[in-house]
Coordinates of N, CA, C and O and ligand atoms in Angstrom, one line a residue:
M252 N -59.0 32.5 -32.6 CA -57.5 31.9 -32.0 C -56.8 32.6 -32.7 O -56.1 33.5 -33.8
S253 N -55.5 32.9 -31.5 CA -54.7 33.6 -32.0 C -53.0 33.2 -31.1 O -53.4 31.9 -30.4
N254 N -52.0 33.7 -31.6 CA -51.4 32.5 -31.4 C -50.3 33.5 -30.3 O -50.4 34.7 -30.3
E255 N -50.0 33.1 -29.1 CA -49.0 34.5 -28.1 C -48.8 32.9 -27.2 O -48.4 32.2 -27.8
L256 N -47.8 34.3 -26.4 CA -46.6 34.5 -25.7 C -46.3 33.3 -24.5 O -47.7 34.1 -23.8
C257 N -46.1 31.6 -23.9 CA -46.5 31.6 -22.7 C -45.5 32.7 -21.0 O -44.8 33.1 -21.7
P258 N -46.5 33.5 -20.7 CA -46.3 34.3 -19.8 C -45.4 33.8 -18.5 O -44.4 34.3 -18.4
V259 N -44.9 32.8 -18.2 CA -44.3 32.2 -18.0 C -43.0 32.1 -18.2 O -41.6 32.2 -17.6
C260 N -42.6 31.0 -19.3 CA -41.4 30.1 -20.0 C -41.3 31.3 -21.3 O -40.6 30.8 -22.2
G261 N -42.3 32.1 -21.9 CA -42.1 32.2 -23.7 C -42.3 31.3 -25.4 O -42.1 31.7 -26.0
F262 N -43.1 30.1 -23.8 CA -43.3 29.4 -24.8 C -44.6 29.6 -25.9 O -45.8 29.7 -25.3
P263 N -44.8 29.4 -27.4 CA -45.9 30.0 -27.6 C -46.9 29.0 -27.7 O -47.0 27.7 -27.9
I264 N -47.9 30.3 -27.0 CA -49.3 29.1 -26.8 C -50.3 29.0 -27.7 O -50.4 30.5 -28.2
E265 N -51.8 28.4 -28.1 CA -52.9 28.6 -28.5 C -53.8 29.7 -27.7 O -53.8 29.3 -26.9
G266 N -53.6 30.7 -28.3 CA -54.3 31.4 -27.1 C -55.6 31.4 -27.8 O -56.2 30.1 -28.7
F267 N -56.5 31.6 -26.6 CA -58.3 31.1 -26.3 C -59.1 32.4 -26.8 O -58.9 33.3 -26.2
S268 N -59.9 32.7 -28.6 CA -60.7 34.0 -28.8 C -62.1 34.6 -27.3 O -61.6 36.0 -27.1
D269 N -62.2 33.6 -27.4 CA -63.0 33.9 -26.0 C -62.6 33.6 -24.6 O -63.4 33.9 -23.6
V270 N -62.2 33.0 -24.5 CA -61.2 33.0 -23.3 C -60.1 33.7 -22.3 O -59.4 33.2 -23.1
P271 N -59.8 34.0 -21.3 CA -58.9 34.5 -21.0 C -58.0 33.8 -21.1 O -57.9 33.5 -20.4
L272 N -56.8 34.7 -21.6 CA -55.5 32.8 -20.6 C -55.1 32.3 -19.0 O -55.4 30.9 -19.0
A273 N -55.7 33.6 -18.5 CA -55.9 33.4 -17.4 C -57.2 32.9 -16.2 O -56.3 31.8 -15.3
E274 N -57.6 32.3 -17.6 CA -59.3 31.6 -16.1 C -59.5 30.1 -17.7 O -60.7 29.8 -16.9
S275 N -58.6 29.8 -18.2 CA -58.1 28.8 -19.2 C -58.3 27.4 -18.9 O -58.9 26.5 -19.2
F276 N -57.7 27.5 -16.9 CA -56.8 26.0 -17.1 C -56.2 25.6 -18.5 O -56.2 24.2 -18.3
F277 N -55.6 26.5 -19.2 CA -54.6 25.6 -20.6 C -53.2 25.1 -19.5 O -53.4 26.0 -18.5
I278 N -52.6 24.7 -19.8 CA -51.9 23.9 -19.0 C -50.1 24.1 -20.3 O -50.6 23.2 -21.0
C279 N -49.2 24.7 -20.2 CA -48.8 24.7 -21.1 C -47.2 23.8 -21.1 O -47.2 23.1 -20.3
S280 N -47.6 23.1 -22.5 CA -46.7 21.2 -23.0 C -44.8 22.3 -22.4 O -45.0 21.1 -22.0
C281 N -44.6 23.1 -22.2 CA -43.5 23.8 -21.8 C -43.4 23.4 -20.6 O -42.2 22.9 -20.3
C282 N -43.0 24.9 -19.5 CA -43.6 24.8 -18.4 C -44.4 23.7 -17.6 O -43.9 23.9 -16.3
G283 N -45.3 23.2 -17.6 CA -46.3 23.3 -17.2 C -47.6 24.0 -16.5 O -48.0 23.4 -15.3
F284 N -47.2 25.4 -16.3 CA -47.7 26.0 -16.2 C -49.6 26.2 -16.4 O -49.4 25.9 -17.6
E285 N -50.0 25.7 -14.8 CA -51.4 25.6 -15.9 C -52.3 27.6 -14.7 O -52.6 27.5 -13.8
F286 N -53.1 27.9 -15.8 CA -53.0 28.9 -15.8 C -54.6 29.3 -15.7 O -55.6 28.1 -15.2
G287 N -54.9 30.2 -14.2 CA -56.2 29.2 -14.0 C -56.0 28.9 -12.1 O -56.7 29.0 -11.3
F288 N -55.1 27.9 -12.0 CA -54.7 26.8 -11.5 C -53.6 27.6 -10.3 O -54.0 27.7 -9.1
D289 N -52.2 26.8 -11.4 CA -51.1 27.8 -10.3 C -51.0 29.2 -9.7 O -50.3 29.4 -8.8
D290 N -51.8 30.2 -11.2 CA -51.5 31.8 -10.2 C -53.0 32.1 -9.8 O -53.3 32.8 -8.7
G291 N -53.8 30.3 -8.6 CA -55.0 30.4 -8.3 C -54.6 30.4 -6.7 O -53.9 29.9 -6.5
V292 N -54.7 29.4 -6.5 CA -55.0 28.2 -5.4 C -53.6 27.8 -4.8 O -53.4 27.7 -3.8
N293 N -52.6 27.5 -6.2 CA -51.6 26.8 -5.8 C -51.0 28.4 -4.9 O -49.5 27.9 -4.9
G294 N -50.6 30.2 -5.4 CA -50.3 30.7 -4.9 C -49.3 30.9 -5.1 O -48.5 31.3 -5.1
D295 N -49.2 30.8 -6.9 CA -47.8 30.2 -7.5 C -47.8 31.9 -8.1 O -49.3 32.8 -8.4
N296 N -47.1 32.7 -9.0 CA -47.7 33.8 -10.3 C -46.5 33.4 -11.0 O -45.8 31.9 -10.4
Y297 N -46.4 34.2 -12.3 CA -45.7 33.6 -13.7 C -44.1 33.5 -12.9 O -44.0 32.8 -13.0
E298 N -43.6 34.4 -12.4 CA -42.7 35.0 -11.5 C -42.1 34.3 -10.6 O -41.2 33.6 -11.3
S299 N -42.6 33.7 -10.1 CA -41.9 32.8 -8.7 C -42.3 30.8 -9.0 O -41.2 30.2 -9.2
Y300 N -42.6 30.8 -10.5 CA -43.2 29.2 -11.7 C -41.3 29.7 -12.3 O -41.7 28.7 -12.3
R301 N -41.9 30.9 -12.6 CA -40.3 30.9 -13.7 C -39.7 30.7 -13.0 O -38.1 30.1 -13.5
D302 N -39.5 31.6 -11.9 CA -37.6 30.8 -11.4 C -37.0 29.3 -10.6 O -36.5 29.5 -11.1
R303 N -39.1 29.0 -10.0 CA -38.0 27.6 -9.6 C -38.2 26.2 -11.5 O -37.3 25.7 -11.5
W304 N -38.9 26.7 -12.8 CA -38.5 26.6 -13.5 C -37.2 26.4 -13.8 O -36.5 25.2 -14.9
I305 N -37.0 27.6 -13.5 CA -35.4 27.9 -14.3 C -34.4 26.8 -13.4 O -32.9 26.3 -14.1
A306 N -34.8 26.9 -12.0 CA -34.0 26.5 -11.4 C -33.9 24.9 -11.1 O -32.4 24.5 -11.2
N307 N -34.7 24.4 -12.0 CA -35.2 22.8 -12.1 C -33.9 23.4 -13.4 O -34.5 21.3 -13.8
G308 N -33.6 23.4 -14.3 CA -32.8 23.5 -15.5 C -33.5 23.4 -16.6 O -33.5 23.1 -17.3
C309 N -35.2 24.3 -16.5 CA -35.9 23.8 -17.5 C -36.8 22.9 -18.1 O -36.1 23.2 -19.4
Q310 N -37.1 22.6 -17.6 CA -37.5 20.5 -18.4 C -38.0 20.2 -19.0 O -39.2 21.5 -18.4
W311 N -38.9 19.9 -20.4 CA -40.2 20.5 -20.7 C -41.1 19.4 -20.2 O -40.4 18.4 -19.2
W312 N -42.2 20.2 -19.3 CA -43.4 19.4 -19.0 C -43.9 18.1 -19.3 O -43.9 17.5 -19.0
N313 N -44.3 18.3 -20.9 CA -45.4 17.4 -21.5 C -44.8 15.5 -21.7 O -43.7 15.9 -22.9
K314 N -45.2 14.8 -20.8 CA -44.0 14.0 -21.5 C -44.7 13.3 -22.7 O -43.9 11.9 -22.9
R315 N -45.8 14.0 -22.6 CA -46.5 12.8 -23.7 C -46.5 13.0 -25.4 O -46.7 12.7 -25.9
E316 N -45.8 14.5 -25.3 CA -45.5 15.5 -26.2 C -44.3 16.2 -26.8 O -43.2 16.4 -25.4
A317 N -43.5 15.5 -27.5 CA -42.0 16.1 -27.1 C -41.6 16.9 -27.6 O -42.2 17.9 -28.5
P318 N -41.0 18.0 -27.2 CA -40.5 19.6 -27.4 C -40.2 19.8 -29.2 O -40.0 18.8 -29.9
P319 N -40.9 20.7 -29.9 CA -40.9 20.5 -31.1 C -39.2 21.2 -31.5 O -38.0 21.0 -30.3
K320 N -38.5 20.7 -32.3 CA -37.6 20.8 -32.9 C -36.6 21.6 -33.1 O -37.3 22.5 -33.1
G321 N -35.9 21.5 -32.4 CA -35.1 22.8 -32.3 C -35.4 23.7 -30.4 O -35.2 24.7 -31.0
W322 N -35.7 23.9 -30.4 CA -36.2 23.8 -28.9 C -35.6 24.3 -27.8 O -34.8 23.5 -27.8
N323 N -35.2 26.2 -27.5 CA -34.3 26.6 -26.7 C -35.4 27.7 -26.0 O -35.4 27.8 -26.5
P324 N -34.7 26.7 -25.0 CA -35.9 27.5 -23.5 C -34.7 28.6 -23.3 O -35.7 29.8 -22.6
V325 N -33.7 29.0 -23.5 CA -32.8 30.2 -23.3 C -33.7 31.2 -24.5 O -33.9 32.4 -24.2
S326 N -33.3 30.9 -25.5 CA -34.0 32.1 -26.5 C -35.8 32.5 -26.1 O -35.6 33.7 -26.9
Q327 N -36.2 30.8 -26.1 CA -37.5 31.4 -26.1 C -38.2 32.2 -25.1 O -38.7 33.4 -24.4
L328 N -36.9 32.3 -23.6 CA -37.0 33.0 -22.0 C -37.7 34.7 -22.9 O -38.0 35.7 -22.5
R329 N -35.8 35.0 -23.4 CA -35.8 36.2 -24.1 C -36.7 36.6 -24.9 O -37.2 37.9 -24.4
N330 N -37.3 36.0 -25.1 CA -38.5 37.1 -26.4 C -39.6 37.1 -25.2 O -40.3 38.2 -25.8
I331 N -39.0 36.8 -24.2 CA -40.9 37.6 -23.3 C -39.4 38.4 -21.9 O -40.4 38.6 -20.9
G332 N -38.3 38.5 -22.6 CA -37.8 39.9 -21.5 C -36.8 38.9 -20.2 O -36.8 40.0 -19.6
V333 N -36.7 38.0 -20.5 CA -36.1 36.7 -19.0 C -35.1 36.4 -19.7 O -34.9 35.9 -21.0
G334 N -33.6 37.0 -19.0 CA -33.0 36.2 -19.7 C -31.7 37.2 -20.4 O -31.8 38.0 -21.0
Ligands
ZN1474 ZN1 -45.0 28.1 -21.1

């Protein structure tokens, strides 16, 4: 397991050692992007999804899990070179 950043929103996510993120069907708790779905049949890509997420006010996606203390979507986006 390795930690990597969500390519959409920059939120740290748990990587999968044996499955590429793009095929993992992992859903980012922060932006809600589902890898292998939203970038597949849904016709989105990281950029288009991210633009919409930002336009909607960078809302935390996972209703069952609170965002981490001090969560800051703006500095998080900077970590992946956005903003
Ligand atoms: Zn994300």
